[in-house]
PDB file of C-alpha atoms in Angstrom:
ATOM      1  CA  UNK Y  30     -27.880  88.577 -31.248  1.00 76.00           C
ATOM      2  CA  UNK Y  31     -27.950  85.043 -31.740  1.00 89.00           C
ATOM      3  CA  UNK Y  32     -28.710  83.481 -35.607  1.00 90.00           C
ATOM      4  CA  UNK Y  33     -32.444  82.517 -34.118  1.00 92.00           C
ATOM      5  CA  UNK Y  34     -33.447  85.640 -32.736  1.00 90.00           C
ATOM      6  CA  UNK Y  35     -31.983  87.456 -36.053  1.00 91.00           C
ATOM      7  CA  UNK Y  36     -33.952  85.319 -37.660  1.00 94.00           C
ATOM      8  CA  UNK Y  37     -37.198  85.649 -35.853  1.00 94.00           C
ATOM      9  CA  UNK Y  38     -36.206  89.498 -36.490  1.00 96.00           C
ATOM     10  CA  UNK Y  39     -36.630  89.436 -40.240  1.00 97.00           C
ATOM     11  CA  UNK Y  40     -39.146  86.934 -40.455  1.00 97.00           C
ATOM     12  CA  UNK Y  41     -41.378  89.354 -38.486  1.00 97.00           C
ATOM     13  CA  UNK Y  42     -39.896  92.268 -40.829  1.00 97.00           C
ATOM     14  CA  UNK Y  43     -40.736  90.785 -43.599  1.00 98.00           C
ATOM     15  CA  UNK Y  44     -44.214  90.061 -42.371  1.00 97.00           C
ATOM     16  CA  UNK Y  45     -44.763  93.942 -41.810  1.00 98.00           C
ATOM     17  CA  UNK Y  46     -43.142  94.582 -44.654  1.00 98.00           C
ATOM     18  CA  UNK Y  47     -45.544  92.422 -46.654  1.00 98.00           C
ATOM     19  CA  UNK Y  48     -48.746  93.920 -44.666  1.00 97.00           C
ATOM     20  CA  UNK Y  49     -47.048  97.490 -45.739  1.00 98.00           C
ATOM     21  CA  UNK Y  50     -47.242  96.495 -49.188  1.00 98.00           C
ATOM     22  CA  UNK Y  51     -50.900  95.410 -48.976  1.00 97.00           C
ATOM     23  CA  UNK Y  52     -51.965  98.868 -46.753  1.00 98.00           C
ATOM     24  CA  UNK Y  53     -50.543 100.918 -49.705  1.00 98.00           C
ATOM     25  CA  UNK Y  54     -52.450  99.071 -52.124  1.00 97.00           C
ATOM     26  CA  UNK Y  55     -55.438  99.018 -49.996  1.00 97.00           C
ATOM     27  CA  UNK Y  56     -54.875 103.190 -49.327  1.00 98.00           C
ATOM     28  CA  UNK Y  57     -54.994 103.449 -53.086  1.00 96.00           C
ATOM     29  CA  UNK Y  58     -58.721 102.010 -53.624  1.00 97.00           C
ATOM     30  CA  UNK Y  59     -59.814 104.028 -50.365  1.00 98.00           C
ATOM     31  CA  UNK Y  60     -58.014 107.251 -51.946  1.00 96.00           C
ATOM     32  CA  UNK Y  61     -60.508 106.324 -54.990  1.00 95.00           C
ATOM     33  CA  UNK Y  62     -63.841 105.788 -52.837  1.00 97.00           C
ATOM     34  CA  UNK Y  63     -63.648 108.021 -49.683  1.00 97.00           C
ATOM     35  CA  UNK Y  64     -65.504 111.310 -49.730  1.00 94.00           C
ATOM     36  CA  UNK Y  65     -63.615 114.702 -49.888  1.00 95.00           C
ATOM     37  CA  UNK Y  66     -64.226 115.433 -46.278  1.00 96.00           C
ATOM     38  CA  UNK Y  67     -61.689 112.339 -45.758  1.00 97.00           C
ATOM     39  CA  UNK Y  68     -59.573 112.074 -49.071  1.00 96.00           C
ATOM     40  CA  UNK Y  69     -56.844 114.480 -47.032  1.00 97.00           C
ATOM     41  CA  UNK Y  70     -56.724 111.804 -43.858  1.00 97.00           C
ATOM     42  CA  UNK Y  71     -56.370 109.000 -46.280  1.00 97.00           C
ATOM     43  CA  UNK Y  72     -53.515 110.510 -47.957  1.00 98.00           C
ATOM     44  CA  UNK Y  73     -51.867 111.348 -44.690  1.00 98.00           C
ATOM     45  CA  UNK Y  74     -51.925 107.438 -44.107  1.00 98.00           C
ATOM     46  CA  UNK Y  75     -51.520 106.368 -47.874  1.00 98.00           C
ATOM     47  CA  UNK Y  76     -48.000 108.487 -47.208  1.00 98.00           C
ATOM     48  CA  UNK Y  77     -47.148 107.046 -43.798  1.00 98.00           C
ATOM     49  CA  UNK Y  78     -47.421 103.634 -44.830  1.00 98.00           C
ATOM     50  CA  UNK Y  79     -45.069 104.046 -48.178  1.00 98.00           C
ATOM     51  CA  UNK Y  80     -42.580 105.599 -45.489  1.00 98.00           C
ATOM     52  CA  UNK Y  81     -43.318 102.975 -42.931  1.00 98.00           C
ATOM     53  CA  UNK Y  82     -42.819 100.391 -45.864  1.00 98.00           C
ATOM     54  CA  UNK Y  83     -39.585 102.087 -47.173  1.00 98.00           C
ATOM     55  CA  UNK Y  84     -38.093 101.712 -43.626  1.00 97.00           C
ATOM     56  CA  UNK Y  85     -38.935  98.099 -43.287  1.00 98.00           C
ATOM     57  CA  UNK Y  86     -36.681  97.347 -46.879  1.00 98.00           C
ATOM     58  CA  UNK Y  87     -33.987  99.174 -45.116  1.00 97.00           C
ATOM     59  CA  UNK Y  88     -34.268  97.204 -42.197  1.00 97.00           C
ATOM     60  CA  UNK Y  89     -34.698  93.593 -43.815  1.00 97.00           C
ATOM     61  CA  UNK Y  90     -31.312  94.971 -45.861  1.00 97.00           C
ATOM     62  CA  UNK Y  91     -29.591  95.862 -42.888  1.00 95.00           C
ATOM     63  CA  UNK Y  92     -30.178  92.392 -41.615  1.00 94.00           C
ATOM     64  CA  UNK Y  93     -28.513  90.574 -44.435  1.00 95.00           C
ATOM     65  CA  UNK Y  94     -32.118  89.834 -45.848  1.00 97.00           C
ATOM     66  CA  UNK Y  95     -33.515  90.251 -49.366  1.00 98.00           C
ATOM     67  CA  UNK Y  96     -37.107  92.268 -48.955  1.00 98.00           C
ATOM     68  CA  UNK Y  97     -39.841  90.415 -49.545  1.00 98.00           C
ATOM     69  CA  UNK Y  98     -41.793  92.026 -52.840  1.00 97.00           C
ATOM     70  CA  UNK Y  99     -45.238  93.762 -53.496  1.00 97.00           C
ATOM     71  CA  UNK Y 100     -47.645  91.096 -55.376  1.00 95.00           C
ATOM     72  CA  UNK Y 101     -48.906  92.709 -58.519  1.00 93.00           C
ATOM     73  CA  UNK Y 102     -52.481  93.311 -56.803  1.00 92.00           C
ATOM     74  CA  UNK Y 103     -54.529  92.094 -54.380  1.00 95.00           C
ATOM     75  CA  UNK Y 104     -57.488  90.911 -53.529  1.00 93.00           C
ATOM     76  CA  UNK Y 105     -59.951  92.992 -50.885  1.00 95.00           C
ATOM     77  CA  UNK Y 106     -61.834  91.082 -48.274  1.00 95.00           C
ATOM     78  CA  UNK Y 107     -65.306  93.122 -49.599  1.00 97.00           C
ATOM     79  CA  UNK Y 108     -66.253  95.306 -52.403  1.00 97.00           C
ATOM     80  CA  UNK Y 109     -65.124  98.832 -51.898  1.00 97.00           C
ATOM     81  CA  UNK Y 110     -67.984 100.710 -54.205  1.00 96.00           C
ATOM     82  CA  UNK Y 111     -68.987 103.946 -51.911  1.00 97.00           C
ATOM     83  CA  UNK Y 112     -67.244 105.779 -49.467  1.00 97.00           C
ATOM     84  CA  UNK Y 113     -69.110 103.815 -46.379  1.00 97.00           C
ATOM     85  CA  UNK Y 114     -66.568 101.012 -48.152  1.00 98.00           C
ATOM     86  CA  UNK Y 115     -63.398 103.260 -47.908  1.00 98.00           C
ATOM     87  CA  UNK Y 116     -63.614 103.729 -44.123  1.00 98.00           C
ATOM     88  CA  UNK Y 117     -64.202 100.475 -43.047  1.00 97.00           C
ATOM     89  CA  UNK Y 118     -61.771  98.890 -45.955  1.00 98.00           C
ATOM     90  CA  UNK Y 119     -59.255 102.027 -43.730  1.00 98.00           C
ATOM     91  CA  UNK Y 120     -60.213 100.801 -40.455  1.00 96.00           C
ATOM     92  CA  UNK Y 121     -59.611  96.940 -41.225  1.00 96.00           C
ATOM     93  CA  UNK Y 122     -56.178  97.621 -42.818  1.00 97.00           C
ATOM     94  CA  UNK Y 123     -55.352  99.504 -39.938  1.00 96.00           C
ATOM     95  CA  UNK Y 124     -56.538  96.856 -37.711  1.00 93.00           C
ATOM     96  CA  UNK Y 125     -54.933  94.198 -39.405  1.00 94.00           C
ATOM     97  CA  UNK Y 126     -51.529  96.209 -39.247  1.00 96.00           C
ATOM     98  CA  UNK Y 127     -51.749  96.497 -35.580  1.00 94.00           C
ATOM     99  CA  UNK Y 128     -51.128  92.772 -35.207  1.00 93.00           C
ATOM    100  CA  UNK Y 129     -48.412  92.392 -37.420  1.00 96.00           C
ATOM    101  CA  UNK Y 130     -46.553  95.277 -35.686  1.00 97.00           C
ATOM    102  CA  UNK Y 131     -47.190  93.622 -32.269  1.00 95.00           C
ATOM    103  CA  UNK Y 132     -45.704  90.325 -33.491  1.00 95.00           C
ATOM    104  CA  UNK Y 133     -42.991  92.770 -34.441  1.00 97.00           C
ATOM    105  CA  UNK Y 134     -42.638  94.110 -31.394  1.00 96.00           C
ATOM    106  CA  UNK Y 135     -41.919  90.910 -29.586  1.00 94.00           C
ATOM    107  CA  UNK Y 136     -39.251  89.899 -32.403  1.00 95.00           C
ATOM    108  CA  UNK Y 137     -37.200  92.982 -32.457  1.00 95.00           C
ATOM    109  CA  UNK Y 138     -34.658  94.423 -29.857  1.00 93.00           C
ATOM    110  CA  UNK Y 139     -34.019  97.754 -29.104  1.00 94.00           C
ATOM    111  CA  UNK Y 140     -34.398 100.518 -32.058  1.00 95.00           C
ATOM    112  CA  UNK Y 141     -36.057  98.003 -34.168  1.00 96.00           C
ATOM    113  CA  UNK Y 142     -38.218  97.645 -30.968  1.00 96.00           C
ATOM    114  CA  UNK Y 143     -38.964 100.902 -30.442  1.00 97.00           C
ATOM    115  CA  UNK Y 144     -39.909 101.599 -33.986  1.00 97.00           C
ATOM    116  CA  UNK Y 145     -42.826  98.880 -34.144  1.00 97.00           C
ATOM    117  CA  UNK Y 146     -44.049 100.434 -31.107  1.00 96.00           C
ATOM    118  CA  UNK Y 147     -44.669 103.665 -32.544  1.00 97.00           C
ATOM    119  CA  UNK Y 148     -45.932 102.207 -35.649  1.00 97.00           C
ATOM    120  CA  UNK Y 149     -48.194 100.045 -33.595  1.00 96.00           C
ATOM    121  CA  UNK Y 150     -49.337 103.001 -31.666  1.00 95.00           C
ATOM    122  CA  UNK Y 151     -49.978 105.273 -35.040  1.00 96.00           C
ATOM    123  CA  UNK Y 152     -51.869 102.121 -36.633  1.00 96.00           C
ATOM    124  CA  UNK Y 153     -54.154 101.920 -33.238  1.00 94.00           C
ATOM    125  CA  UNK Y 154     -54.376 105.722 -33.490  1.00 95.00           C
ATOM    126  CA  UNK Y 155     -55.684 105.656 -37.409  1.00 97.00           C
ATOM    127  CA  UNK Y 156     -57.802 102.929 -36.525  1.00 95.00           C
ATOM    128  CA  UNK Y 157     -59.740 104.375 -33.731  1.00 95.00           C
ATOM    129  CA  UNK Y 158     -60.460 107.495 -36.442  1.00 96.00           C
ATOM    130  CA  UNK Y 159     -61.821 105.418 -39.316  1.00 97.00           C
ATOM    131  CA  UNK Y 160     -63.847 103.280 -37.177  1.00 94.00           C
ATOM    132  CA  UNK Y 161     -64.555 105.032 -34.482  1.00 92.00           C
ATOM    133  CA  UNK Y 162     -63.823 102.264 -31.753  1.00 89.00           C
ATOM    134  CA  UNK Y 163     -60.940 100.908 -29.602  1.00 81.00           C
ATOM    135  CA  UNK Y 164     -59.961  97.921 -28.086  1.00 77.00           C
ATOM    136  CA  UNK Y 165     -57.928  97.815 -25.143  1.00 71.00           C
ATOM    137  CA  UNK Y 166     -54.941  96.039 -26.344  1.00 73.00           C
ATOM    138  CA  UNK Y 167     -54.296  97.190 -29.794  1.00 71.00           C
ATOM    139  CA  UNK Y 168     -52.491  94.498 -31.731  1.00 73.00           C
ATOM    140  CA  UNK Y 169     -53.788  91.263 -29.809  1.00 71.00           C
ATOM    141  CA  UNK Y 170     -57.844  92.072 -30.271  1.00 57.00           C
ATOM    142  CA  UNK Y 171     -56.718  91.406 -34.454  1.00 52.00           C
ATOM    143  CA  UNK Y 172     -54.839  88.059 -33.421  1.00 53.00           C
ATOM    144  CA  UNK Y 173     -58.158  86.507 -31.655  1.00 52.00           C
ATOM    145  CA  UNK Y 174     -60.548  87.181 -34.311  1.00 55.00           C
ATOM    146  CA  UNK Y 175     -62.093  90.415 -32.075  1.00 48.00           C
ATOM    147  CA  UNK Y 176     -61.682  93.218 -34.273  1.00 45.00           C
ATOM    148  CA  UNK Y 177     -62.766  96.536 -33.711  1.00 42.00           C
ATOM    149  CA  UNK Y 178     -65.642  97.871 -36.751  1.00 41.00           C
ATOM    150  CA  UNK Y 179     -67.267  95.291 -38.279  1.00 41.00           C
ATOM    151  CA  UNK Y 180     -67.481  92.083 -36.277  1.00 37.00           C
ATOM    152  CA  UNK Y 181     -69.455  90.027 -39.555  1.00 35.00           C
ATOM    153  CA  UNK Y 182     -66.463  88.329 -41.461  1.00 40.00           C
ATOM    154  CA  UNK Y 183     -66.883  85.158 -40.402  1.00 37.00           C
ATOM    155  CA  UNK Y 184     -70.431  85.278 -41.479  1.00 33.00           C
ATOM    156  CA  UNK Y 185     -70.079  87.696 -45.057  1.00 39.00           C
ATOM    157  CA  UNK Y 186     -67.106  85.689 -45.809  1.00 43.00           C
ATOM    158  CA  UNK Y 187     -64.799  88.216 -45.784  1.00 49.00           C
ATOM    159  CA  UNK Y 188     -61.072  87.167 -46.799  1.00 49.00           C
ATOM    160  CA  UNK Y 189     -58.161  88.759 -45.530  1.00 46.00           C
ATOM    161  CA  UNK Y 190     -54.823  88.446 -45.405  1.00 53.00           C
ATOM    162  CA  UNK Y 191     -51.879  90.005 -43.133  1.00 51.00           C
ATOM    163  CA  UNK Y 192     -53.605  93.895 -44.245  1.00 56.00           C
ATOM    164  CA  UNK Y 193     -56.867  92.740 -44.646  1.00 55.00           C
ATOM    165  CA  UNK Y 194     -56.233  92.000 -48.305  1.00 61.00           C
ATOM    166  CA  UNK Y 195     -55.059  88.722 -49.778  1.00 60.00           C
ATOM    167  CA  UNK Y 196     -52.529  88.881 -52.539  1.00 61.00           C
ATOM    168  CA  UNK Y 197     -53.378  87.422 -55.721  1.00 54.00           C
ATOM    169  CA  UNK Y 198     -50.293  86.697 -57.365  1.00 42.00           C
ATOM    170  CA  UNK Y 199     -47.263  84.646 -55.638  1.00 33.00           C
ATOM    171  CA  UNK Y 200     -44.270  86.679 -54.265  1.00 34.00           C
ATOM    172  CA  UNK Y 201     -41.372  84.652 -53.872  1.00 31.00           C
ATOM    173  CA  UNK Y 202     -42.355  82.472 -51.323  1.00 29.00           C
ATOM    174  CA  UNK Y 203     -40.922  82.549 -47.716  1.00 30.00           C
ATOM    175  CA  UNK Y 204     -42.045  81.465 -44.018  1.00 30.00           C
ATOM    176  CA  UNK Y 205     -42.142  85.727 -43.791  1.00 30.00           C
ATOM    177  CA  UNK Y 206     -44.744  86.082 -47.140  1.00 29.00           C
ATOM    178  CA  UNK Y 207     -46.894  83.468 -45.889  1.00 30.00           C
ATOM    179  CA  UNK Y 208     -49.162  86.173 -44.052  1.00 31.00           C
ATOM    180  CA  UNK Y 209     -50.630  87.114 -47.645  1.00 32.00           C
ATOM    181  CA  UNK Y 210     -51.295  84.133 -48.975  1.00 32.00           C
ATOM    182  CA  UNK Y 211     -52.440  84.439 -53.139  1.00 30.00           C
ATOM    183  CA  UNK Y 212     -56.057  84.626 -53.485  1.00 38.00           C
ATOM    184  CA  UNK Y 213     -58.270  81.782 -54.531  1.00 31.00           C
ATOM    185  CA  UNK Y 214     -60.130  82.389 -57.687  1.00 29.00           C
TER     186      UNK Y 214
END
């Protein structure tokens, strides 16, 4: 592998990584909003994304790379204050995942590869079931600004970041952490 594509390799690493971070953040205020009828389903994802982010630190280690770290909080692109909230705050972190992981896809090479298309895949999967709607090409709908759900953030001002959240304190900055950029207050 030549020193550009490694690169490109952990820069798009660290970017999931970094959108991992946020989704298990975000998966904790869902955890404290959704109904019961849900709360199981959001800990099934709440685990799969502290595994999924676990994996990534491997990976960026394997690479010769220092992991890129959690921000002390971060900032939601709405209030979360009922359980309506929690499932679209789900679906839009799923969403918002689904793009990283395809610009993840075209960075890696083979295992590495094959492992952000399954995440990809389970992140389309979760988001069809919070929000109830697809889009044909999971991953790419999130980079043009046609998300699935809600289809208002341009006009509620709505801020979001590589998770749909926006961190608000500074990580140690890097081209990779640039996808959560610190919140303006």
């Amino acid at each position: 592998m030549s020193e550009e594509a490694r690169q490109a390799e952990v820069t798009a690493l660290q970017a999931a990584l970094a959108a991992e971070h946020a989704a298990v953040y975000g998966y904790g205020v869902v955890g404290g909003r959704i109904g019961e009828r849900r709360r199981g389903e959001a800990r099934a994802a709440y685990d799969a994304h502290r595994a999924r982010r676990d994996a990534l630190v491997r990976a960026v280690r394997d690479l010769g790379a220092a992991p890129v770290a959690a921000s002390a909080a971060y900032e939601l692109p709405f209030p979360v204050g009922d359980g309506a909230a929690a499932v679209r705050l789900a679906a839009r972190l799923e969403e918002r995942l689904a793009g990283v992981y395809s610009d993840l896809v075209r960075a890696a090479t083979g295992a590495r590869r094959a492992d952000a298309a399954g995440a990809l895949r389970e992140t389309a999967v979760r988001a069809v079931r919070w929000s109830g709607q697809s889009v044909a090409f999971p991953g790419l709908a999130e980079r043009s600004g046609d998300r699935t759900g809600d289809r208002t953030g341009e006009r509620t001002g709505e801020r979001t970041g590589a998770a749909g959240t926006t961190a608000t304190a500074t990580t140690s900055a890097t081209s990779a952490t640039s996808a959560t950029a610190p919140a303006r207050r």
